[in-house]
């Protein structure tokens, strides 16, 4: 735990030191769970968004994008269920005065049981070697069975109580499990209360004719209310999807995990409209496609897992999270939800406008079903950034901090470094810089010894350094240094563009994604 905390603290301070992320309004002591992206942060964030957008819109014939407004008619949130049901159960510890999400306290407890079971399984796998049958062990070893069944029992009871709004039972469960406050260590809890997460605001110049609005808590509704506009103007045939990225706002109760849980954040969502009855098929396909997108970035397969929901949101008939191993453990990174026809039907009822699809072959109209993929851009940023940040022992006994960002996402692709600050090397470096910047984000750095400059670029995440030396002036070659291997190669200036392009272009990763995604439509 201590180790995890330390690693996470390093992530946060590195993000600040290298121009990625700082707390919002820092000079006024900050604003809780709101963050600003600095010069490198904004580039990384843009690149993640672009990679997602290309994978959705550019790579599919039947997916288009849109950009809907943040302000929307307030009835939309009545229709979507957010006014009545977008609540989190909160509980306070009377001694520390800290506020928690009751469901998260219980889920964390259940996660510990899973970790215990997995430990036993790993030990047994080592002991039995090749003959080990994990499935059999899970169902026969008494200790593992006890951990796993206890976990299931707890999660099921919680889902049932939350679904029936039996908040007294949620508190009872917390007490029965003996869950204590991580800060005070006490079990002195208040009752569990529901808390609506939407931010309210007003539109209009005078008090009499102003209208109460909400800041959108998800981008999805902007897609649903435009379903027919896109379908008609684009002559879209089912199945088809609409993608959107944009800000969402939630007044989160617990906001203590850096950009994992923010009050203002960005989502990347895609709603896929299908014929009724086909939702299960598409739900499966999108689970696999989304995992393939993640794996194509090369952060390591072992860092991802699926988590099927027992507790379903009011609109869903099936839901899975893709969880990622953050510095504080496996947590939700993305949700894949089979949303049924709930949203379109409800908007139909509340607006009085038909939101249907006319099937020419069958000569009938119906409300399509929807499968959604929804990922937080900031959470994805944290997943990438925290995995990339590594401290490495080097062969000569020293160590270095390196930010191994996937090259396709790195904010700056190349740093150009004259070996020394005279003899025409800066001028030659600028010549190269001015050509390469037409294609890539490039920086120039001439301060300090070249070794220190390499370290600086390693820590900032720059995949390539070009060093311009005296030989460059003679034969138009430079050294190209790779951040990860630290290998240097002598390269002709004229070949630089194509070599760098090969590594930083998104096309190879998109190809990998297609290969990893085995399902065909
Ligand atoms: P959680 O259970 O962590 O609160 P959620 O299930 O409410 O998340 P969804 O409503 O499914 O999340 O939102 C889809 C995605 O949006 C999440 O998988 C996550 O990546 C992102 N997201 C949700 N809330 C936040 C937040 N407060 N800060 C950053 N990202 C968020």
Coordinates of C-alpha atoms and ligand atoms in Angstrom, one line a residue:
X1 CA 0.0 0.0 0.0
X2 CA 2.8 2.4 1.0
X3 CA 4.6 1.5 -2.2
X4 CA 1.5 2.2 -4.3
X5 CA 1.0 5.5 -2.6
X6 CA 4.6 6.5 -3.2
X7 CA 4.4 5.5 -6.9
X8 CA 1.1 7.5 -7.2
X9 CA 2.7 10.6 -5.6
X10 CA 5.6 10.3 -8.0
X11 CA 3.1 10.3 -10.9
X12 CA 1.4 13.4 -9.7
X13 CA 4.6 15.4 -9.1
X14 CA 6.1 14.3 -12.4
X15 CA 3.0 15.4 -14.2
X16 CA 3.5 18.9 -12.7
X17 CA 7.3 19.1 -13.1
X18 CA 7.2 18.1 -16.8
X19 CA 4.4 20.4 -17.8
X20 CA 1.6 17.8 -18.0
X21 CA -1.0 18.5 -15.3
X22 CA -1.5 20.9 -12.4
X23 CA -4.4 21.5 -10.1
X24 CA -6.8 24.2 -11.3
X25 CA -6.5 27.6 -9.8
X26 CA -3.3 26.6 -8.0
X27 CA -2.3 30.1 -7.0
X28 CA -5.6 30.4 -5.1
X29 CA -4.9 27.1 -3.3
X30 CA -6.7 25.0 -6.0
X31 CA -10.2 23.8 -6.7
X32 CA -11.0 20.3 -5.5
X33 CA -10.9 17.6 -8.2
X34 CA -10.5 20.1 -11.1
X35 CA -7.3 20.1 -13.1
X36 CA -5.5 22.0 -15.9
X37 CA -3.5 20.4 -18.6
X38 CA -0.2 22.2 -19.5
X39 CA 1.9 22.4 -22.6
X40 CA 2.7 18.7 -22.7
X41 CA -0.5 17.5 -21.1
X42 CA -2.7 19.1 -23.8
X43 CA -0.6 17.5 -26.6
X44 CA -0.9 14.0 -25.0
X45 CA -4.6 14.5 -24.4
X46 CA -5.2 15.6 -28.0
X47 CA -3.2 12.6 -29.3
X48 CA -5.3 10.1 -27.2
X49 CA -8.5 11.8 -28.4
X50 CA -7.3 11.6 -32.0
X51 CA -6.3 7.9 -31.7
X52 CA -9.8 7.1 -30.4
X53 CA -11.5 9.2 -33.0
X54 CA -9.6 7.6 -35.9
X55 CA -10.3 4.2 -34.5
X56 CA -14.0 4.9 -34.4
X57 CA -14.9 7.4 -37.2
X58 CA -12.1 7.0 -39.7
X59 CA -11.9 3.2 -39.4
X60 CA -15.6 2.4 -39.7
X61 CA -17.9 3.0 -42.7
X62 CA -20.9 3.1 -40.4
X63 CA -19.7 5.4 -37.6
X64 CA -19.9 9.2 -37.8
X65 CA -19.1 11.9 -35.3
X66 CA -20.8 15.0 -33.9
X67 CA -20.2 17.7 -31.4
X68 CA -23.3 18.6 -29.4
X69 CA -23.6 21.5 -27.0
X70 CA -23.0 21.2 -23.3
X71 CA -26.1 23.1 -22.4
X72 CA -29.2 21.1 -23.3
X73 CA -32.9 21.4 -22.6
X74 CA -33.5 20.5 -19.0
X75 CA -36.2 17.9 -19.8
X76 CA -33.5 15.8 -21.4
X77 CA -32.2 15.0 -18.0
X78 CA -35.7 14.1 -16.8
X79 CA -36.1 11.8 -19.7
X80 CA -32.7 10.2 -19.3
X81 CA -33.4 9.4 -15.7
X82 CA -30.6 11.6 -14.4
X83 CA -32.8 13.9 -12.4
X84 CA -34.3 11.0 -10.5
X85 CA -31.6 8.4 -10.5
X86 CA -28.2 9.8 -11.0
X87 CA -27.3 9.5 -7.4
X88 CA -24.4 8.0 -5.4
X89 CA -24.9 6.6 -1.9
X90 CA -22.8 8.7 0.4
X91 CA -21.7 8.0 4.0
X92 CA -19.7 10.1 6.4
X93 CA -17.3 9.0 9.1
X94 CA -18.2 10.9 12.2
X95 CA -14.7 11.0 13.6
X96 CA -12.6 11.9 10.5
X97 CA -15.5 13.9 9.0
X98 CA -14.5 12.3 5.7
X99 CA -17.1 11.5 3.1
X100 CA -17.2 8.2 1.2
X101 CA -19.2 6.5 -1.5
X102 CA -20.8 3.6 0.4
X103 CA -20.7 1.4 -2.7
X104 CA -17.0 2.0 -3.2
X105 CA -16.2 1.1 0.4
X106 CA -18.0 -2.2 -0.1
X107 CA -16.4 -2.8 -3.5
X108 CA -13.0 -2.2 -2.1
X109 CA -13.7 -4.7 0.6
X110 CA -14.8 -7.3 -2.0
X111 CA -11.7 -6.6 -4.1
X112 CA -9.5 -7.5 -1.1
X113 CA -11.2 -10.9 -1.0
X114 CA -10.5 -11.4 -4.7
X115 CA -6.9 -10.5 -4.2
X116 CA -6.7 -13.1 -1.4
X117 CA -8.2 -15.7 -3.7
X118 CA -5.8 -14.8 -6.5
X119 CA -2.9 -15.1 -4.2
X120 CA -3.9 -18.7 -3.3
X121 CA -4.4 -19.5 -6.9
X122 CA -0.9 -18.1 -7.9
X123 CA 0.7 -20.1 -5.1
X124 CA -1.0 -23.3 -6.2
X125 CA -0.2 -22.7 -9.8
X126 CA 3.5 -22.6 -8.9
X127 CA 3.2 -25.7 -6.7
X128 CA 1.4 -27.8 -9.3
X129 CA 3.2 -26.5 -12.4
X130 CA 1.8 -27.7 -15.8
X131 CA -0.8 -30.0 -14.3
X132 CA -2.6 -27.1 -12.6
X133 CA -6.2 -26.7 -13.5
X134 CA -7.3 -23.2 -12.4
X135 CA -11.0 -23.7 -12.9
X136 CA -11.1 -26.8 -10.9
X137 CA -9.0 -25.3 -8.1
X138 CA -11.3 -22.3 -7.9
X139 CA -14.3 -24.5 -7.3
X140 CA -12.7 -27.1 -5.0
X141 CA -10.1 -25.4 -2.8
X142 CA -12.1 -24.5 0.4
X143 CA -10.2 -21.3 1.1
X144 CA -10.6 -20.0 -2.5
X145 CA -14.2 -21.1 -2.6
X146 CA -14.8 -19.2 0.7
X147 CA -13.2 -16.0 -0.5
X148 CA -14.9 -16.0 -3.9
X149 CA -18.4 -16.9 -2.6
X150 CA -18.2 -14.3 0.2
X151 CA -17.2 -11.7 -2.4
X152 CA -20.2 -12.7 -4.6
X153 CA -22.5 -12.7 -1.7
X154 CA -21.4 -9.2 -0.6
X155 CA -21.7 -7.7 -4.1
X156 CA -25.0 -9.2 -4.8
X157 CA -26.5 -8.0 -1.5
X158 CA -25.2 -4.5 -2.2
X159 CA -26.7 -4.5 -5.7
X160 CA -30.0 -5.7 -4.4
X161 CA -30.1 -3.0 -1.7
X162 CA -29.1 -0.2 -4.0
X163 CA -31.6 -1.3 -6.6
X164 CA -34.4 -1.3 -4.1
X165 CA -33.1 1.9 -2.5
X166 CA -32.7 0.1 0.8
X167 CA -30.0 2.4 2.1
X168 CA -30.4 1.1 5.7
X169 CA -29.2 -2.3 4.5
X170 CA -26.2 -0.8 2.7
X171 CA -25.1 0.7 6.1
X172 CA -25.9 -2.6 7.8
X173 CA -23.6 -4.3 5.3
X174 CA -20.8 -1.9 6.0
X175 CA -21.2 -2.5 9.7
X176 CA -21.4 -6.2 9.4
X177 CA -18.2 -6.3 7.3
X178 CA -16.5 -4.2 10.0
X179 CA -15.3 -1.7 7.4
X180 CA -13.5 1.2 9.0
X181 CA -12.6 4.7 7.8
X182 CA -9.1 4.6 6.2
X183 CA -8.4 8.0 7.8
X184 CA -9.6 7.7 11.4
X185 CA -9.7 3.9 11.6
X186 CA -13.1 4.2 13.3
X187 CA -16.4 2.5 12.5
X188 CA -18.5 5.4 13.6
X189 CA -20.6 5.9 10.5
X190 CA -23.6 8.2 9.6
X191 CA -26.6 6.8 7.8
X192 CA -26.3 6.3 4.0
X193 CA -27.9 9.1 1.9
X194 CA -28.4 9.6 -1.8
X195 CA -26.7 12.5 -3.4
X196 CA -27.4 13.8 -7.0
X197 CA -24.3 14.3 -9.0
X198 CA -25.5 16.9 -11.5
X199 CA -24.4 20.5 -11.4
X200 CA -27.1 23.1 -11.8
X201 CA -26.9 26.5 -13.5
X202 CA -29.2 29.1 -15.0
X203 CA -29.6 30.5 -18.5
X204 CA -31.2 33.9 -19.2
X205 CA -30.6 37.5 -18.3
X206 CA -33.2 38.2 -15.6
X207 CA -34.4 36.3 -12.6
X208 CA -38.0 36.1 -13.9
X209 CA -37.4 34.5 -17.2
X210 CA -34.3 32.5 -16.5
X211 CA -34.4 28.7 -16.8
X212 CA -32.7 26.1 -14.6
X213 CA -30.2 24.0 -16.5
X214 CA -27.8 21.2 -15.7
X215 CA -24.3 20.8 -16.9
X216 CA -24.3 17.5 -18.8
X217 CA -23.1 14.6 -16.7
X218 CA -22.4 12.5 -19.8
X219 CA -22.0 13.2 -23.5
X220 CA -24.3 10.4 -24.6
X221 CA -27.6 12.3 -24.4
X222 CA -26.4 14.8 -27.0
X223 CA -26.1 11.8 -29.3
X224 CA -29.5 10.4 -28.5
X225 CA -31.4 13.6 -29.1
X226 CA -29.6 13.9 -32.5
X227 CA -30.2 10.3 -33.5
X228 CA -32.8 11.2 -36.1
X229 CA -30.9 14.2 -37.5
X230 CA -27.9 12.1 -38.2
X231 CA -29.8 9.1 -39.5
X232 CA -31.8 11.2 -41.9
X233 CA -29.1 13.6 -43.1
X234 CA -26.5 10.8 -43.5
X235 CA -29.0 8.2 -44.8
X236 CA -27.6 5.9 -42.2
X237 CA -28.7 2.2 -42.2
X238 CA -28.7 0.1 -39.1
X239 CA -26.4 -0.8 -37.5
X240 CA -24.6 2.5 -37.3
X241 CA -22.8 4.5 -34.7
X242 CA -22.4 8.1 -33.6
X243 CA -19.2 9.2 -31.7
X244 CA -18.6 12.2 -29.6
X245 CA -15.9 13.5 -27.3
X246 CA -16.5 16.4 -24.9
X247 CA -16.7 17.7 -21.4
X248 CA -18.9 16.2 -18.8
X249 CA -19.5 17.4 -15.2
X250 CA -20.3 15.5 -12.0
X251 CA -20.3 16.7 -8.5
X252 CA -18.4 13.7 -7.3
X253 CA -18.6 13.0 -3.5
X254 CA -15.1 11.5 -3.3
X255 CA -12.6 13.2 -5.4
X256 CA -9.2 12.3 -4.1
X257 CA -7.5 10.4 -6.8
X258 CA -6.0 13.0 -9.0
X259 CA -7.5 12.9 -12.5
X260 CA -9.1 9.5 -11.9
X261 CA -12.2 11.1 -10.5
X262 CA -12.7 14.7 -11.5
X263 CA -15.7 17.1 -11.3
X264 CA -15.0 18.4 -14.8
X265 CA -13.7 15.7 -17.2
X266 CA -13.9 14.6 -20.8
X267 CA -15.6 11.6 -22.2
X268 CA -15.2 9.7 -25.5
X269 CA -18.4 8.0 -26.2
X270 CA -19.9 6.0 -29.1
X271 CA -23.5 5.0 -29.3
X272 CA -24.1 2.1 -31.7
X273 CA -27.7 1.8 -32.9
X274 CA -28.8 -1.7 -33.7
X275 CA -32.0 -3.7 -34.5
X276 CA -33.9 -4.9 -31.5
X277 CA -32.7 -8.4 -30.6
X278 CA -29.2 -7.8 -32.0
X279 CA -27.9 -6.0 -28.9
X280 CA -26.2 -9.0 -27.3
X281 CA -24.2 -9.7 -30.5
X282 CA -23.0 -6.1 -30.7
X283 CA -22.3 -5.9 -27.0
X284 CA -19.9 -8.8 -27.4
X285 CA -18.3 -7.4 -30.5
X286 CA -17.7 -4.0 -29.0
X287 CA -16.2 -5.5 -25.8
X288 CA -13.7 -7.2 -28.0
X289 CA -13.0 -4.2 -30.3
X290 CA -12.5 -1.9 -27.4
X291 CA -10.0 -4.2 -25.7
X292 CA -8.2 -4.5 -29.0
X293 CA -7.9 -0.7 -29.1
X294 CA -6.3 -0.7 -25.7
X295 CA -4.0 -3.5 -26.4
X296 CA -2.8 -1.9 -29.6
X297 CA -1.2 0.8 -27.4
X298 CA 1.2 -1.8 -25.9
X299 CA 0.7 -0.9 -22.2
X300 CA 0.6 -4.7 -21.4
X301 CA -2.2 -7.2 -21.5
X302 CA -1.8 -8.0 -17.8
X303 CA -3.0 -4.4 -17.0
X304 CA -6.5 -4.9 -18.3
X305 CA -9.4 -7.0 -17.2
X306 CA -13.2 -7.2 -17.8
X307 CA -15.5 -6.7 -14.9
X308 CA -19.2 -7.7 -15.5
X309 CA -21.7 -5.6 -13.6
X310 CA -24.1 -7.1 -11.1
X311 CA -25.5 -3.7 -10.4
X312 CA -27.0 -2.4 -13.6
X313 CA -27.8 1.3 -14.3
X314 CA -31.4 2.1 -14.8
X315 CA -31.1 2.0 -18.6
X316 CA -29.0 -1.2 -19.1
X317 CA -29.6 -4.9 -19.8
X318 CA -25.9 -5.8 -19.7
X319 CA -22.7 -3.9 -18.7
X320 CA -19.0 -4.6 -18.5
X321 CA -16.2 -2.4 -17.5
X322 CA -12.7 -2.6 -18.9
X323 CA -10.6 -2.2 -15.7
X324 CA -7.1 -1.0 -15.7
X325 CA -4.3 -1.5 -13.2
X326 CA -3.8 2.0 -11.9
X327 CA -1.2 2.7 -9.2
X328 CA -4.0 2.2 -6.7
X329 CA -5.2 -1.1 -8.1
X330 CA -7.7 -2.3 -10.8
X331 CA -10.4 0.3 -11.4
X332 CA -12.9 1.1 -14.2
X333 CA -11.4 2.8 -17.2
X334 CA -14.1 2.2 -19.7
X335 CA -17.7 1.0 -19.7
X336 CA -19.5 -1.0 -22.4
X337 CA -23.2 -0.9 -21.9
X338 CA -26.1 -2.4 -23.6
X339 CA -28.6 0.5 -23.1
X340 CA -31.6 -1.2 -24.7
X341 CA -34.1 1.2 -26.3
X342 CA -34.5 3.1 -23.0
X343 CA -33.1 6.5 -24.0
X344 CA -34.7 6.9 -27.4
X345 CA -38.0 5.7 -26.1
X346 CA -37.9 8.0 -23.2
X347 CA -37.0 11.0 -25.3
X348 CA -39.8 10.0 -27.6
X349 CA -42.3 10.1 -24.7
X350 CA -41.0 13.3 -23.2
X351 CA -40.6 15.3 -26.5
X352 CA -43.6 13.9 -28.3
X353 CA -41.4 13.4 -31.4
X354 CA -40.9 10.0 -33.1
X355 CA -37.3 8.7 -32.8
X356 CA -37.6 5.6 -34.9
X357 CA -36.1 3.7 -37.8
X358 CA -37.9 2.7 -40.9
X359 CA -36.9 -0.7 -42.1
X360 CA -37.7 -0.6 -45.9
X361 CA -37.3 -4.4 -46.3
X362 CA -39.8 -5.3 -43.6
X363 CA -41.8 -2.1 -44.1
X364 CA -42.0 -1.4 -40.4
X365 CA -40.8 1.2 -37.9
X366 CA -39.2 0.6 -34.6
X367 CA -37.0 2.2 -31.9
X368 CA -33.4 1.0 -32.3
X369 CA -31.5 -0.6 -29.4
X370 CA -28.2 0.9 -28.4
X371 CA -24.8 -0.5 -27.4
X372 CA -22.5 2.2 -26.0
X373 CA -18.8 2.4 -25.4
X374 CA -17.8 5.1 -22.9
X375 CA -14.3 6.0 -21.8
X376 CA -12.9 8.9 -19.8
X377 CA -10.2 10.7 -21.7
X378 CA -8.6 11.8 -18.4
X379 CA -8.7 8.3 -17.0
X380 CA -7.1 7.0 -20.1
X381 CA -4.4 9.7 -19.8
X382 CA -3.7 8.5 -16.2
X383 CA -3.6 4.9 -17.3
X384 CA -1.0 5.7 -20.0
X385 CA 1.0 8.2 -17.9
X386 CA 1.2 6.2 -14.8
X387 CA 2.3 3.0 -16.6
X388 CA 4.8 4.9 -18.7
X389 CA 6.6 6.5 -15.8
X390 CA 9.5 4.2 -14.8
X391 CA 12.7 4.4 -12.9
X392 CA 15.4 2.3 -14.5
X393 CA 18.7 1.0 -13.2
X394 CA 21.3 1.3 -15.9
X395 CA 24.3 -0.9 -16.7
X396 CA 26.8 1.6 -15.3
X397 CA 25.1 1.5 -11.9
X398 CA 23.3 4.9 -12.3
X399 CA 19.5 5.2 -12.8
X400 CA 17.2 7.3 -15.0
X401 CA 13.6 8.4 -15.0
X402 CA 12.0 7.6 -18.3
X403 CA 8.4 8.3 -19.4
X404 CA 7.8 5.5 -21.9
X405 CA 4.8 7.0 -23.6
X406 CA 3.7 5.1 -26.8
X407 CA 5.5 7.1 -29.5
X408 CA 2.3 7.7 -31.4
X409 CA 0.9 9.6 -28.4
X410 CA 4.0 11.4 -27.1
X411 CA 3.5 15.2 -27.0
X412 CA 6.9 16.0 -28.6
X413 CA 8.2 13.4 -31.1
X414 CA 11.7 14.7 -31.6
X415 CA 14.2 16.9 -29.7
X416 CA 17.0 18.4 -31.8
X417 CA 20.2 18.9 -29.8
X418 CA 23.4 20.6 -31.2
X419 CA 26.3 18.9 -29.5
X420 CA 27.7 22.3 -28.6
X421 CA 26.5 25.9 -28.9
X422 CA 28.9 27.1 -31.6
X423 CA 30.8 26.2 -34.8
X424 CA 27.5 26.5 -36.8
X425 CA 25.9 23.5 -35.1
X426 CA 22.9 25.5 -33.8
X427 CA 22.3 26.9 -37.3
X428 CA 22.4 23.4 -38.8
X429 CA 20.1 22.2 -36.1
X430 CA 17.6 24.9 -36.9
X431 CA 17.6 23.9 -40.5
X432 CA 16.7 20.3 -39.6
X433 CA 14.1 21.6 -37.1
X434 CA 12.4 23.8 -39.7
X435 CA 12.0 20.8 -42.0
X436 CA 10.8 18.3 -39.5
X437 CA 8.4 20.6 -37.8
X438 CA 6.2 20.5 -40.9
X439 CA 5.4 16.9 -40.0
X440 CA 6.1 16.5 -36.3
X441 CA 6.0 18.3 -33.0
X442 CA 9.7 19.1 -32.5
X443 CA 11.7 21.0 -29.8
X444 CA 15.2 22.5 -29.8
X445 CA 17.4 22.3 -26.7
X446 CA 21.0 23.5 -26.5
X447 CA 21.3 24.1 -22.7
X448 CA 23.6 21.9 -20.6
X449 CA 25.7 18.9 -21.5
X450 CA 24.2 16.6 -24.0
X451 CA 23.8 13.7 -21.5
X452 CA 21.7 15.9 -19.3
X453 CA 19.6 16.9 -22.2
X454 CA 18.9 13.2 -23.1
X455 CA 17.8 12.6 -19.5
X456 CA 15.5 15.6 -19.6
X457 CA 13.9 14.3 -22.8
X458 CA 13.6 10.8 -21.4
X459 CA 11.7 12.1 -18.4
X460 CA 9.5 14.3 -20.6
X461 CA 8.6 11.3 -22.8
X462 CA 10.2 12.4 -26.1
X463 CA 10.8 9.2 -28.1
X464 CA 13.7 10.5 -30.3
X465 CA 16.7 12.8 -29.9
X466 CA 18.6 14.0 -32.9
X467 CA 22.2 15.2 -32.1
X468 CA 23.9 17.5 -34.6
X469 CA 27.7 17.3 -34.4
X470 CA 30.7 18.3 -36.4
X471 CA 30.4 15.3 -38.7
X472 CA 26.9 16.6 -39.6
X473 CA 28.5 19.6 -41.2
X474 CA 30.7 17.4 -43.4
X475 CA 28.3 14.6 -44.5
X476 CA 24.8 15.6 -43.6
X477 CA 24.3 12.8 -41.1
X478 CA 23.1 13.0 -37.5
X479 CA 22.7 10.6 -34.6
X480 CA 19.2 9.4 -33.8
X481 CA 18.8 8.3 -30.2
X482 CA 15.9 6.0 -29.2
X483 CA 14.4 6.9 -25.7
X484 CA 13.6 3.3 -24.7
X485 CA 16.8 1.5 -25.9
X486 CA 19.1 4.5 -25.6
X487 CA 20.7 3.2 -28.8
X488 CA 22.1 5.8 -31.2
X489 CA 22.3 5.3 -34.9
X490 CA 24.0 7.4 -37.6
X491 CA 21.4 8.5 -40.1
X492 CA 21.3 10.7 -43.2
X493 CA 19.3 13.8 -42.6
X494 CA 17.2 13.0 -45.7
X495 CA 16.1 9.7 -44.2
X496 CA 15.0 11.2 -40.8
X497 CA 11.4 11.9 -41.8
X498 CA 10.6 8.5 -43.0
X499 CA 12.2 6.7 -40.1
X500 CA 10.4 8.9 -37.5
X501 CA 7.2 8.7 -39.4
X502 CA 7.3 4.9 -39.2
X503 CA 7.4 5.0 -35.4
X504 CA 5.0 7.9 -34.6
X505 CA 2.3 7.5 -37.2
X506 CA -0.9 6.0 -35.9
X507 CA -1.4 3.8 -38.9
X508 CA 0.6 0.9 -37.7
X509 CA -1.2 0.9 -34.3
X510 CA -4.5 1.0 -36.1
X511 CA -3.5 -2.0 -38.1
X512 CA -2.5 -3.8 -35.0
X513 CA -5.8 -3.0 -33.5
X514 CA -7.6 -4.6 -36.4
X515 CA -5.5 -7.7 -36.2
X516 CA -6.2 -8.0 -32.4
X517 CA -9.9 -7.6 -32.9
X518 CA -10.9 -11.1 -34.0
X519 CA -14.6 -10.7 -34.3
X520 CA -16.2 -10.1 -37.7
X521 CA -19.6 -8.4 -38.0
Ligands
LIG1 P1 -17.4 5.3 -11.5 O1 -18.1 4.1 -11.1 O2 -15.9 5.3 -11.5 O3 -18.0 6.6 -10.9 P2 -19.2 5.4 -13.7 O4 -19.6 4.0 -13.8 O5 -20.1 6.4 -13.1 O6 -17.7 5.5 -13.1 P3 -19.8 6.0 -16.4 O7 -21.0 6.8 -16.1 O8 -20.0 4.6 -17.0 O9 -18.8 5.9 -15.1 O10 -18.8 6.9 -17.3 C1 -18.0 6.3 -18.4 C2 -16.6 6.6 -18.2 O11 -16.4 8.0 -17.9 C3 -15.9 5.9 -17.0 O12 -15.5 4.6 -17.4 C4 -14.7 6.8 -16.7 O13 -13.6 6.5 -17.6 C5 -15.2 8.2 -17.1 N1 -15.6 8.9 -15.9 C6 -16.7 8.8 -15.2 N2 -16.7 9.6 -14.1 C7 -15.5 10.3 -14.1 C8 -14.9 11.3 -13.3 N3 -15.6 11.8 -12.3 N4 -13.7 11.7 -13.6 C9 -13.0 11.2 -14.7 N5 -13.6 10.3 -15.5 C10 -14.8 9.8 -15.2

